[in-house]
XYZ file of N, CA, C and O in Angstrom:
844
model
N 9.464 -0.624 10.273
C 9.900 0.148 11.439
C 8.917 0.754 12.619
O 7.797 0.401 12.325
N 9.623 0.862 13.516
C 8.569 0.983 14.626
C 8.086 2.201 15.184
O 9.253 3.221 14.930
N 6.963 2.821 15.447
C 6.380 4.059 15.592
C 7.091 4.484 16.959
O 7.149 3.773 18.083
N 7.834 5.876 16.686
C 8.584 6.328 18.082
C 8.222 7.548 18.281
O 7.991 8.552 19.228
N 7.502 8.182 16.951
C 6.971 9.848 17.067
C 5.465 9.996 17.055
O 4.696 9.220 16.142
N 5.217 10.721 18.211
C 3.615 11.083 17.783
C 3.131 12.848 17.172
O 4.516 13.275 18.010
N 2.302 12.599 16.917
C 2.485 14.491 16.304
C 0.527 14.648 16.857
O -0.352 14.018 16.877
N 0.366 16.045 17.526
C -0.868 16.508 18.268
C -1.397 17.447 17.147
O -0.822 18.189 16.709
N -2.746 17.324 17.036
C -3.299 18.254 16.103
C -4.677 18.062 16.820
O -5.349 17.642 17.087
N -4.433 19.257 17.858
C -5.511 19.744 18.882
C -5.647 18.565 19.742
O -4.231 18.676 20.069
N -6.709 18.424 20.027
C -6.571 17.232 20.916
C -6.367 15.485 20.314
O -6.497 14.602 21.270
N -6.318 15.779 19.104
C -6.093 14.279 18.464
C -4.394 14.162 18.428
O -3.550 14.612 17.815
N -3.878 12.544 18.998
C -2.397 12.715 18.854
C -2.507 11.483 17.621
O -2.929 10.360 17.579
N -1.644 11.985 16.526
C -1.206 11.428 15.541
C 0.004 10.798 15.081
O 0.906 11.080 15.257
N -0.060 9.169 14.809
C 1.390 8.551 15.112
C 1.922 8.769 13.650
O 0.951 8.959 12.791
N 2.974 8.285 13.652
C 3.923 8.820 12.245
C 3.576 8.011 11.307
O 3.882 8.017 10.160
N 3.045 6.974 11.872
C 2.761 5.836 10.762
C 1.408 6.167 9.780
O 1.408 6.319 8.745
N 0.885 7.141 10.430
C -0.182 7.513 9.791
C 0.233 8.725 8.761
O -0.460 8.809 7.416
N 1.088 9.579 9.400
C 1.221 10.367 8.511
C 2.451 9.754 7.383
O 2.134 10.435 5.949
N 3.310 8.975 7.332
C 3.662 8.075 6.431
C 2.692 7.415 5.604
O 2.960 7.409 4.111
N 2.016 6.946 6.132
C 0.867 6.072 4.977
C -0.115 7.388 4.395
O -0.082 7.157 2.940
N -0.399 8.308 4.968
C -1.087 9.401 3.711
C 0.020 9.958 3.003
O -0.578 10.231 1.663
N 1.158 10.395 2.958
C 2.004 10.722 2.429
C 2.296 9.463 1.140
O 2.479 10.414 0.148
N 2.752 8.985 1.230
C 2.613 7.863 0.485
C 1.320 7.615 -0.551
O 1.725 7.586 -1.871
N 0.472 7.536 0.048
C -1.019 7.612 -0.611
C -1.048 9.188 -1.938
O -1.458 8.697 -2.892
N -0.680 9.894 -1.149
C -0.262 11.293 -1.423
C 0.550 11.293 -3.097
O 0.318 11.566 -4.412
N 1.909 10.741 -2.690
C 2.893 10.176 -3.820
C 2.470 9.490 -5.009
O 2.521 9.739 -5.941
N 1.618 8.532 -4.866
C 1.043 7.490 -5.455
C 0.357 8.251 -6.742
O 0.595 7.797 -7.850
N -1.262 9.011 -5.959
C -2.052 9.644 -6.531
C -1.316 10.441 -7.789
O -1.206 10.536 -8.695
N -0.337 11.209 -7.163
C 0.203 12.401 -8.141
C 1.370 11.831 -9.048
O 0.677 12.073 -10.557
N 2.027 10.731 -9.109
C 2.644 9.891 -9.869
C 1.925 9.633 -11.115
O 1.891 9.325 -12.094
N 0.721 8.732 -10.511
C -0.026 8.136 -10.953
C -0.945 9.165 -12.024
O -1.068 9.006 -13.295
N -1.243 10.161 -11.703
C -1.848 11.009 -12.769
C -0.965 11.736 -13.639
O -1.469 12.351 -14.637
N 0.484 11.832 -13.552
C 1.480 12.508 -14.246
C 2.026 11.101 -15.383
O 1.696 11.795 -16.627
N 1.945 9.936 -14.951
C 2.283 9.034 -15.672
C 1.297 8.054 -16.917
O 1.512 8.001 -17.452
N -0.271 8.416 -16.086
C -0.802 7.451 -17.133
C -2.436 8.367 -16.978
O -2.425 9.822 -16.560
N -3.097 7.556 -17.331
C -4.681 8.449 -17.594
C -5.445 9.169 -16.355
O -5.102 8.267 -15.036
N -6.077 10.123 -16.192
C -6.931 10.636 -15.150
C -7.633 9.572 -14.271
O -7.856 9.319 -13.112
N -8.537 8.711 -15.199
C -9.366 7.895 -14.929
C -8.215 6.584 -13.791
O -8.858 6.310 -12.912
N -7.299 6.123 -14.412
C -6.142 5.258 -13.685
C -5.969 5.851 -12.104
O -6.343 4.967 -11.317
N -5.587 6.641 -12.144
C -5.362 7.469 -11.003
C -6.784 7.729 -9.890
O -6.601 7.245 -8.746
N -7.766 7.591 -10.789
C -9.411 7.918 -9.904
C -9.478 6.643 -9.608
O -10.133 6.395 -8.393
N -9.102 5.878 -9.766
C -9.600 4.103 -9.448
C -8.871 4.036 -8.197
O -9.263 3.407 -7.285
N -7.509 4.303 -8.313
C -6.362 3.944 -7.053
C -7.000 4.580 -5.840
O -6.800 4.819 -4.747
N -7.246 6.172 -6.371
C -8.035 7.233 -5.360
C -9.161 6.385 -4.793
O -9.350 6.260 -3.143
N -10.039 5.909 -5.402
C -11.298 5.462 -4.713
C -10.789 3.854 -4.156
O -11.693 3.894 -2.767
N -10.037 3.350 -4.250
C -9.522 2.024 -3.473
C -9.036 3.097 -2.364
O -9.093 2.051 -1.531
N -8.178 3.971 -2.257
C -7.594 3.882 -0.797
C -8.486 4.574 -0.237
O -8.794 4.668 1.063
N -10.073 5.233 -0.733
C -10.989 5.792 -0.241
C -11.551 4.814 0.558
O -12.077 4.561 2.003
N -12.289 3.432 -0.096
C -12.656 2.436 0.645
C -11.896 1.915 1.875
O -12.112 1.292 2.737
N -10.009 1.592 1.531
C -9.471 0.872 2.621
C -9.507 2.014 3.976
O -9.691 1.235 4.846
N -9.868 3.288 3.680
C -9.626 3.999 4.998
C -11.188 3.678 5.547
O -11.217 3.411 6.960
N -12.210 3.834 4.868
C -13.577 3.453 5.587
C -13.685 2.112 5.913
O -13.908 2.338 6.923
N -13.087 1.081 5.317
C -13.404 -0.080 6.015
C -12.706 -0.097 7.445
O -12.866 -0.764 8.143
N -11.607 0.225 7.087
C -10.331 0.127 8.599
C -10.922 0.952 9.604
O -11.082 0.542 10.497
N -11.535 2.337 9.117
C -12.154 2.825 10.105
C -13.354 2.090 10.672
O -13.461 1.962 12.172
N -14.320 1.579 10.014
C -15.596 0.767 10.843
C -15.435 -0.298 10.632
O -16.284 -1.139 11.567
N -13.981 -1.004 10.849
C -13.482 -2.551 11.006
C -13.875 -2.575 12.539
O -13.607 -3.648 12.992
N -13.916 -1.970 13.147
C -14.224 -1.600 14.526
C -15.380 -3.004 15.379
O -15.007 -3.458 16.187
N -16.357 -2.656 14.371
C -17.074 -3.227 14.570
C -16.932 -4.790 14.824
O -17.473 -5.646 15.340
N -16.095 -5.318 13.790
C -15.684 -6.931 14.136
C -14.381 -6.830 15.071
O -14.433 -7.819 15.412
N -13.714 -5.767 15.152
C -12.360 -6.161 15.753
C -12.764 -6.590 17.295
O -12.119 -6.984 18.021
N -13.587 -5.427 17.739
C -14.287 -5.100 19.082
C -15.411 -4.772 19.141
O -16.328 -4.050 19.391
N -16.266 -5.906 18.825
C -17.782 -6.039 18.673
C -18.182 -5.894 20.003
O -19.384 -5.036 20.266
N -17.897 -6.307 21.106
C -18.480 -6.421 22.454
C -18.412 -4.714 22.824
O -19.401 -4.365 23.502
N -17.224 -4.194 22.564
C -17.355 -2.769 22.946
C -18.372 -2.012 22.239
O -18.834 -1.115 22.987
N -18.439 -2.163 20.861
C -19.028 -1.392 20.174
C -20.723 -1.278 20.796
O -21.414 -0.690 20.761
N -21.257 -2.676 20.791
C -22.296 -3.094 21.428
C -22.491 -2.390 22.767
O -23.694 -1.721 23.077
N -21.756 -2.039 23.782
C -21.645 -1.832 24.636
C -22.093 0.108 24.706
O -22.878 0.396 25.250
N -20.962 0.541 23.482
C -20.696 1.926 23.541
C -20.511 2.538 22.226
O -19.688 2.006 21.641
N -22.044 2.306 21.324
C -22.064 2.497 19.847
C -21.499 3.542 19.320
O -20.771 3.727 18.604
N -21.423 4.458 20.348
C -20.391 5.986 20.020
C -18.913 5.667 19.536
O -18.196 6.743 19.142
N -18.417 4.755 20.343
C -17.095 4.119 20.151
C -16.406 4.240 18.561
O -15.282 4.303 18.632
N -17.584 3.816 17.663
C -17.034 3.793 16.373
C -16.623 4.956 15.799
O -15.806 5.484 14.844
N -17.205 6.066 16.131
C -16.690 7.502 15.762
C -15.010 8.089 16.270
O -14.595 9.066 15.666
N -14.907 7.089 17.502
C -13.170 7.508 18.066
C -12.435 6.481 17.994
O -11.325 6.597 17.813
N -12.966 5.272 17.218
C -11.909 3.850 17.357
C -11.730 3.606 15.910
O -12.670 3.733 14.862
N -10.892 2.907 15.525
C -10.592 2.213 14.286
C -10.666 0.688 14.396
O -10.187 0.670 15.408
N -10.262 -0.136 13.617
C -9.858 -1.409 13.552
C -8.816 -1.814 13.797
O -8.539 -3.185 14.224
N -7.418 -1.271 13.996
C -6.228 -1.390 14.386
C -5.476 -2.056 13.634
O -5.983 -1.862 12.432
N -4.921 -2.608 13.548
C -3.537 -3.321 12.505
C -4.739 -4.084 12.058
O -4.453 -4.775 10.973
N -5.421 -5.194 12.575
C -6.518 -5.942 11.710
C -7.329 -5.729 10.804
O -7.676 -6.256 9.844
N -7.925 -4.540 11.655
C -8.996 -4.059 10.743
C -7.936 -3.093 9.433
O -8.594 -3.450 8.329
N -6.933 -2.638 9.512
C -5.957 -2.079 8.247
C -5.724 -3.516 7.286
O -6.220 -3.517 6.377
N -5.666 -4.664 7.727
C -5.527 -5.727 6.925
C -6.656 -6.191 6.177
O -6.661 -6.788 5.169
N -8.035 -6.267 7.005
C -9.177 -6.363 6.584
C -9.671 -5.112 5.463
O -9.744 -5.646 4.386
N -8.869 -4.177 5.746
C -9.598 -3.209 4.752
C -8.679 -3.345 3.428
O -8.730 -3.474 2.480
N -7.127 -3.477 3.464
C -6.148 -3.827 2.309
C -7.125 -5.277 1.708
O -6.979 -5.158 0.343
N -7.303 -6.363 2.181
C -8.298 -7.239 1.713
C -9.141 -6.854 0.814
O -9.323 -7.619 -0.218
N -9.983 -6.325 1.460
C -11.024 -5.887 0.970
C -10.631 -4.924 -0.477
O -11.722 -5.171 -1.352
N -9.865 -3.801 -0.271
C -9.349 -2.830 -1.645
C -8.618 -3.644 -2.966
O -9.459 -3.764 -3.657
N -8.053 -4.751 -2.396
C -7.431 -6.054 -3.458
C -8.750 -6.458 -4.140
O -8.601 -6.924 -5.566
N -9.378 -6.994 -3.469
C -10.618 -7.708 -3.529
C -11.666 -6.688 -4.757
O -12.083 -7.606 -5.854
N -11.889 -5.863 -4.324
C -12.932 -4.603 -5.392
C -12.188 -4.428 -6.533
O -12.809 -4.696 -7.500
N -10.716 -4.167 -6.186
C -9.942 -3.987 -7.704
C -10.018 -5.171 -8.196
O -10.117 -4.894 -9.867
N -9.529 -6.017 -7.888
C -9.624 -7.387 -8.866
C -10.966 -7.732 -9.683
O -11.014 -7.861 -10.835
N -11.854 -7.412 -8.878
C -13.428 -7.862 -9.445
C -13.452 -6.682 -10.236
O -14.038 -6.630 -11.405
N -12.934 -5.554 -9.920
C -13.299 -4.360 -11.324
C -12.381 -4.190 -12.448
O -12.668 -3.798 -13.447
N -11.088 -4.662 -11.943
C -9.866 -5.148 -13.319
C -10.595 -6.229 -14.037
O -10.268 -5.976 -15.620
N -11.117 -7.397 -13.437
C -11.693 -8.190 -14.305
C -12.994 -8.426 -15.065
O -13.523 -9.122 -15.505
N -13.928 -6.978 -14.409
C -15.268 -7.001 -14.925
C -14.979 -6.225 -16.628
O -15.902 -6.212 -17.548
N -13.956 -5.210 -16.351
C -13.654 -4.097 -17.502
C -12.280 -4.804 -17.944
O -11.103 -4.077 -17.094
N -12.468 -5.320 -19.027
C -10.883 -5.935 -19.300
C -9.670 -4.816 -18.777
O -9.694 -4.003 -19.336
N -8.595 -5.508 -18.504
C -7.376 -4.481 -18.344
C -6.792 -4.098 -19.680
O -6.469 -4.799 -20.502
N -6.434 -2.494 -19.667
C -5.710 -2.230 -20.346
C -4.217 -2.110 -20.033
O -4.123 -2.265 -19.080
N -3.186 -1.759 -21.082
C -1.657 -2.341 -20.883
C -1.840 -1.132 -19.940
O -0.433 -1.778 -18.514
N -1.830 0.057 -20.003
C -1.344 0.869 -18.686
C -1.980 0.728 -17.491
O -1.453 1.186 -16.721
N -3.155 0.001 -17.564
C -3.771 -0.247 -15.995
C -2.944 -0.879 -15.635
O -2.611 -0.973 -14.045
N -2.678 -2.119 -16.359
C -1.555 -2.941 -15.604
C -0.187 -2.344 -14.933
O 0.111 -3.270 -13.953
N 0.090 -1.518 -16.238
C 1.603 -1.140 -15.559
C 1.349 -0.256 -14.243
O 1.820 -0.213 -13.211
N 0.391 0.008 -14.116
C -0.377 1.363 -13.038
C 0.358 0.660 -11.287
O 0.110 0.884 -10.729
N -0.675 -0.654 -11.942
C -0.655 -1.924 -10.862
C 0.238 -1.705 -10.098
O 0.796 -1.792 -8.820
N 1.508 -2.170 -11.275
C 2.866 -2.863 -10.586
C 3.488 -1.428 -9.933
O 4.014 -1.238 -8.824
N 3.126 0.384 -10.577
C 3.793 1.283 -10.076
C 3.223 1.448 -8.634
O 3.912 1.707 -7.952
N 1.796 1.234 -8.426
C 1.406 1.611 -7.168
C 1.692 0.703 -6.215
O 2.080 1.217 -4.825
N 2.209 -0.747 -6.162
C 2.711 -1.435 -5.638
C 4.305 -0.992 -4.722
O 4.171 -1.241 -3.594
N 5.097 -0.548 -5.845
C 6.032 -0.084 -5.439
C 6.105 1.092 -4.831
O 7.033 1.546 -3.590
N 5.611 2.356 -5.267
C 5.570 3.367 -5.000
C 4.988 3.341 -3.477
O 5.747 4.047 -2.366
N 3.713 2.351 -3.183
C 3.103 2.765 -1.952
C 4.175 1.965 -0.857
O 3.955 2.629 0.345
N 4.301 0.829 -1.130
C 5.050 0.181 0.086
C 6.815 0.830 0.050
O 7.070 1.034 1.271
N 7.444 1.339 -0.820
C 8.643 1.884 -0.432
C 8.774 3.154 0.045
O 9.480 3.490 0.710
N 7.699 4.153 -0.408
C 7.517 5.219 0.255
C 7.187 5.260 1.526
O 7.557 5.953 2.710
N 6.421 4.158 1.748
C 5.708 4.127 3.519
C 7.010 4.187 4.037
O 7.427 4.528 5.001
N 8.026 2.952 3.713
C 9.040 2.471 4.611
C 10.212 3.555 4.495
O 10.565 4.212 5.670
N 10.422 4.646 3.312
C 11.351 5.883 3.306
C 10.484 7.060 4.730
O 11.356 7.275 5.511
N 8.864 6.945 4.613
C 8.749 7.903 5.120
C 8.846 7.724 6.736
O 9.393 8.310 7.688
N 8.686 6.344 7.194
C 8.637 5.607 8.567
C 10.400 5.506 9.152
O 10.328 6.185 10.072
N 10.955 5.106 8.384
C 12.711 5.077 8.327
C 13.160 7.073 8.456
O 13.388 7.106 9.264
N 12.073 8.069 7.913
C 12.814 9.335 7.962
C 12.122 10.227 9.664
O 12.888 10.706 9.953
N 11.001 9.323 9.745
C 10.116 9.793 11.097
C 10.043 9.395 12.342
O 10.152 10.120 13.567
N 10.990 8.004 12.613
C 11.193 7.078 13.629
C 12.703 7.107 14.150
O 13.263 7.218 13.218
N 12.843 6.787 15.237
C 13.677 6.582 15.573
C 14.361 5.191 15.362
O 13.375 4.101 15.462
N 15.473 5.270 14.606
C 16.357 3.612 14.639
C 17.822 3.757 14.648
O 18.175 5.248 14.756
N 18.679 2.624 14.606
C 19.986 3.345 14.473
C 20.039 3.720 12.604
O 19.644 3.872 12.264
N 21.350 4.722 13.256
C 21.599 5.275 11.287
C 21.990 4.341 10.484
O 21.177 4.665 9.177
N 22.039 2.792 10.637
C 22.677 2.195 9.553
C 21.199 1.622 9.482
O 20.971 1.117 8.160
N 20.409 1.503 9.981
C 19.047 0.825 9.808
C 18.042 1.812 8.881
O 17.486 1.661 7.952
N 18.361 3.210 9.459
C 17.716 4.165 8.317
C 18.121 4.204 7.004
O 17.899 4.414 6.061
N 19.734 4.194 7.283
C 20.104 4.611 5.820
C 19.761 3.113 4.760
O 19.286 3.429 3.742
N 20.068 1.863 5.383
C 19.158 0.576 4.753
C 18.102 1.183 3.956
O 18.195 0.581 3.131
N 17.319 1.487 4.924
C 15.820 1.311 4.637
C 15.498 2.519 3.697
O 15.106 2.061 2.529
N 16.189 3.699 3.699
C 15.808 4.687 2.696
C 16.429 4.540 1.421
O 16.060 4.581 0.496
N 17.858 4.013 1.140
C 18.618 3.977 0.067
C 17.614 2.328 -0.448
O 17.765 2.398 -2.060
N 17.683 1.231 0.313
C 17.175 0.345 -0.517
C 15.545 0.479 -1.299
O 15.555 0.087 -2.595
N 14.649 1.365 -0.468
C 13.433 1.537 -1.039
C 13.127 2.664 -2.465
O 12.852 2.852 -2.945
N 14.391 3.729 -2.136
C 14.674 4.486 -3.012
C 15.111 4.178 -4.016
O 14.261 4.276 -5.576
N 15.935 2.947 -4.066
C 16.486 2.258 -5.421
C 15.194 1.399 -6.103
O 15.154 1.481 -7.149
N 14.296 1.122 -5.146
C 12.934 0.408 -5.955
C 12.208 1.008 -6.584
O 11.544 0.876 -7.300
N 12.366 2.572 -5.827
C 11.202 3.629 -6.904
C 11.695 3.677 -7.921
O 10.955 4.229 -8.899
N 12.887 4.120 -8.116
C 13.836 4.549 -9.233
C 13.893 3.260 -10.449
O 13.146 3.553 -11.474
N 13.606 2.169 -9.654
C 13.815 1.042 -10.675
C 12.404 1.007 -11.278
O 12.277 0.205 -12.640
N 11.534 0.939 -10.122
C 10.190 0.888 -11.226
C 9.535 2.018 -11.790
O 9.095 1.534 -13.017
N 10.295 2.971 -11.799
C 10.281 4.356 -12.814
C 10.723 3.976 -14.229
O 10.132 3.972 -15.149
N 12.122 3.245 -13.664
C 12.619 2.732 -15.258
C 11.924 1.547 -15.781
O 11.948 1.211 -17.164
N 11.837 0.552 -15.523
C 11.047 -0.471 -15.962
C 9.392 -0.706 -15.799
O 9.081 -2.042 -16.249
N 8.466 0.565 -16.011
C 7.303 0.514 -15.929
C 6.822 -0.379 -17.307
O 5.474 -0.079 -17.041
N 7.153 0.375 -18.156
C 6.677 -0.320 -19.672
C 7.268 -1.539 -20.172
O 6.888 -1.866 -21.054
N 7.606 -2.171 -18.726
C 8.373 -3.682 -19.520
C 6.681 -4.754 -19.346
O 5.728 -4.269 -18.846
N 6.936 -5.765 -19.984
C 5.900 -6.831 -20.339
C 5.756 -6.942 -18.784
O 6.256 -7.061 -18.030
N 4.122 -7.613 -18.510
C 3.688 -8.079 -17.239
C 4.668 -9.147 -16.379
O 4.389 -9.335 -15.362
N 5.117 -9.934 -17.683
C 6.158 -11.278 -17.164
C 6.925 -10.603 -16.168
O 7.418 -11.011 -14.926
N 7.519 -9.457 -16.742
C 9.138 -9.140 -16.237
C 8.538 -7.942 -14.747
O 8.860 -8.203 -13.686
N 7.053 -7.475 -14.584
C 6.890 -7.086 -13.512
C 6.662 -8.139 -12.391
O 6.604 -7.582 -11.532
N 6.038 -9.186 -12.761
C 5.956 -10.131 -11.530
C 6.995 -10.711 -10.934
O 7.118 -10.789 -9.626
N 7.892 -11.115 -11.700
C 9.482 -10.912 -11.537
C 9.998 -10.075 -10.620
O 10.768 -10.562 -9.869
N 9.880 -8.911 -11.168
C 10.320 -7.806 -10.256
C 9.813 -7.762 -8.847
O 10.411 -7.267 -7.843
N 8.672 -7.886 -8.948
C 7.585 -7.868 -7.537
C 7.824 -9.023 -6.371
O 7.689 -8.819 -5.317
N 8.444 -10.161 -7.567
C 8.702 -11.143 -6.297
C 10.024 -10.994 -5.808
O 10.159 -11.103 -4.461
N 10.700 -10.441 -6.442
C 12.406 -9.619 -5.945
C 11.879 -8.988 -4.974
O 12.961 -8.787 -3.897
N 11.163 -7.854 -5.187
C 10.637 -6.784 -4.460
C 10.297 -6.942 -3.112
O 10.641 -6.686 -1.847
N 9.094 -8.271 -3.052
C 9.067 -9.075 -1.860
C 10.050 -9.388 -0.908
O 10.514 -9.475 -0.016
N 10.946 -10.051 -1.979
C 12.151 -10.782 -1.068
C 12.850 -9.404 -0.323
O 13.500 -10.026 0.538
N 13.340 -8.471 -1.004
C 13.971 -7.499 -0.807
C 13.401 -6.722 0.819
O 13.912 -6.397 2.026
N 12.081 -6.679 0.727
C 11.334 -6.113 1.773
C 11.229 -7.194 3.274
O 11.863 -6.735 3.853
N 11.308 -8.553 2.853
C 11.850 -9.541 4.001
C 12.685 -9.187 4.295
O 13.319 -9.134 5.830
N 14.078 -8.856 3.482
C 15.396 -8.976 4.035
C 15.518 -8.240 5.057
O 16.134 -7.808 5.812
N 15.246 -6.701 4.401
C 15.337 -5.197 4.848
C 14.294 -5.615 6.249
O 14.872 -4.684 7.373
N 13.365 -6.038 6.535
C 12.326 -6.054 7.473
C 13.243 -6.752 8.801
O 13.148 -6.370 9.893
N 13.563 -7.685 8.572
C 14.413 -8.588 9.296
C 15.720 -7.766 10.336
O 16.025 -8.253 11.274
N 15.905 -6.689 9.342
C 16.911 -6.120 9.982
C 16.592 -4.799 11.109
O 17.643 -3.853 11.279
N 15.076 -4.530 10.999
C 14.483 -3.170 11.269
C 14.281 -3.760 12.897
O 14.147 -5.284 13.336
N 14.063 -2.634 13.399
C 13.609 -2.954 14.862
C 12.598 -4.371 15.515
O 12.732 -4.633 16.181
N 11.528 -3.959 14.428
C 10.311 -5.075 14.763
C 10.630 -6.184 14.076
O 9.850 -7.111 13.939
N 11.557 -6.575 13.197
C 11.719 -7.696 12.464
C 10.972 -8.045 11.299
O 10.366 -7.337 10.830
N 10.769 -9.359 11.021
C 9.927 -9.906 9.774
C 8.516 -10.011 10.082
O 7.723 -9.137 9.088
N 7.645 -9.565 11.545
C 6.717 -9.670 11.519
C 5.768 -8.357 11.803
O 5.566 -7.887 12.802
N 6.192 -7.647 10.798
C 5.134 -6.037 10.692
C 4.109 -6.170 9.708
O 3.987 -7.072 8.654
N 3.300 -5.478 9.813
C 2.392 -5.096 8.875
C 2.469 -5.013 7.681
O 1.829 -5.476 6.851
N 3.585 -4.162 7.311
C 3.812 -3.544 6.305
C 4.410 -4.881 5.481
O 4.010 -4.706 4.035
N 4.999 -5.953 5.881
C 5.194 -6.953 4.940
C 4.204 -7.841 4.855
O 4.139 -8.126 3.536
N 3.502 -7.939 5.486
C 2.180 -9.120 4.933
C 1.146 -8.035 4.159
O 0.836 -8.799 3.001
N 1.250 -6.559 3.784
C 0.440 -5.980 2.822
C 0.904 -5.933 2.051
O 0.753 -6.190 0.805
N 2.727 -6.121 1.426
C 3.380 -6.292 0.410
C 3.108 -7.339 -0.023
O 2.715 -7.951 -1.448
N 3.110 -8.941 0.749
C 2.568 -10.122 0.606
C 1.815 -10.099 -0.222
O 1.674 -10.567 -1.518
N 0.577 -9.512 -0.088
C -1.496 -9.006 -0.628
C -0.786 -8.658 -1.797
O -1.629 -9.406 -2.747
N 0.056 -7.582 -1.907
C 0.069 -6.880 -3.128
C 0.608 -7.375 -3.995
O 0.073 -7.337 -5.343
N 1.621 -8.390 -4.066
C 2.165 -9.173 -4.891
C 1.176 -10.311 -5.501
O 1.480 -10.690 -6.278
N 0.863 -11.071 -4.178
C -0.349 -12.228 -4.869
C -1.312 -11.293 -5.357
O -2.054 -12.122 -6.809
N -1.749 -10.064 -5.186
C -2.994 -9.383 -5.957
C -2.189 -9.639 -7.377
O -3.325 -9.617 -8.402
N -1.158 -9.193 -7.272
C -0.836 -8.803 -9.009
C -0.561 -10.479 -9.659
O -1.018 -10.324 -10.872
N -0.358 -10.764 -9.283
C -0.240 -12.444 -9.677
C -1.042 -12.922 -10.153
O -1.412 -13.566 -11.014
N -2.269 -12.443 -9.831
C -3.854 -13.314 -10.039
C -4.468 -11.969 -11.020
O -5.742 -12.902 -12.133
N -3.671 -11.356 -11.840
C -4.306 -10.273 -13.011
C -3.435 -11.187 -14.179
O -2.823 -10.910 -14.794
N -4.638 -11.850 -14.357
C -3.923 -12.857 -15.696
C -3.790 -12.170 -16.827
O -4.626 -10.963 -17.240
N -2.783 -12.721 -17.653
C -2.554 -11.675 -18.608
C -3.973 -12.135 -20.058
O -3.853 -11.174 -20.881
N -4.450 -13.043 -19.836
C -5.558 -13.162 -20.771
C -6.556 -12.225 -20.598
O -7.711 -12.227 -21.172
N -6.630 -11.250 -19.291
C -7.562 -10.280 -19.247
C -7.148 -9.488 -19.794
O -7.654 -8.325 -19.611
N -5.764 -9.094 -20.187
C -5.269 -7.758 -20.571
C -5.465 -7.504 -21.941
O -6.121 -8.088 -23.404
N -6.226 -6.330 -22.300
C -6.637 -6.165 -23.582
C -5.311 -4.795 -23.815
O -5.682 -3.391 -23.263
N -4.747 -4.903 -24.925
C -3.865 -3.840 -25.840
C -4.549 -2.471 -25.987
O -5.321 -3.051 -26.684
N -4.124 -1.378 -25.840
C -4.583 -0.408 -26.099
C -4.133 -0.195 -27.169
O -2.801 -0.387 -27.559
């Protein structure tokens, strides 16, 4: 979805995408706290904080010349879409290493599946609700991703092979809906979902430790 709404917080202008992102992270953390162990929810909370920090300071990489000329710009700018992509890759890499160093228990593997669906779907729902688009585009996005949240909650205790198949289907659904949205398929959110699905597929079952 295209960002059409901005919100003022004193002198700061906040795009609706930030509101949607924070809201999806809060929903993810709350549901993980309810459905799984506190330790699992904290792992993903730490990952989100890492993502935000890397995204914030990735401006050093994405606009190095500006930072050299005016170092204080680090305090006021972030890495933009490219920086967010770098943050996603860093977060997935950190989680992958952490999970493979400490062999996965069954509920942790389920939580990965739930997190991917919850974050991607709730973000899309919030973006459709907060921004301007045609009524059918809003309805398609909200209905489609709401069904995926319900399906994820229903199938969260299935075997890892089922989760992988569902995530591949989820990626296809996201791509299809994105083609019908104002920005089309070339959206950062589609790239993020793709990275999340690849991340899940690399969590091999032979690292799984049944609790």
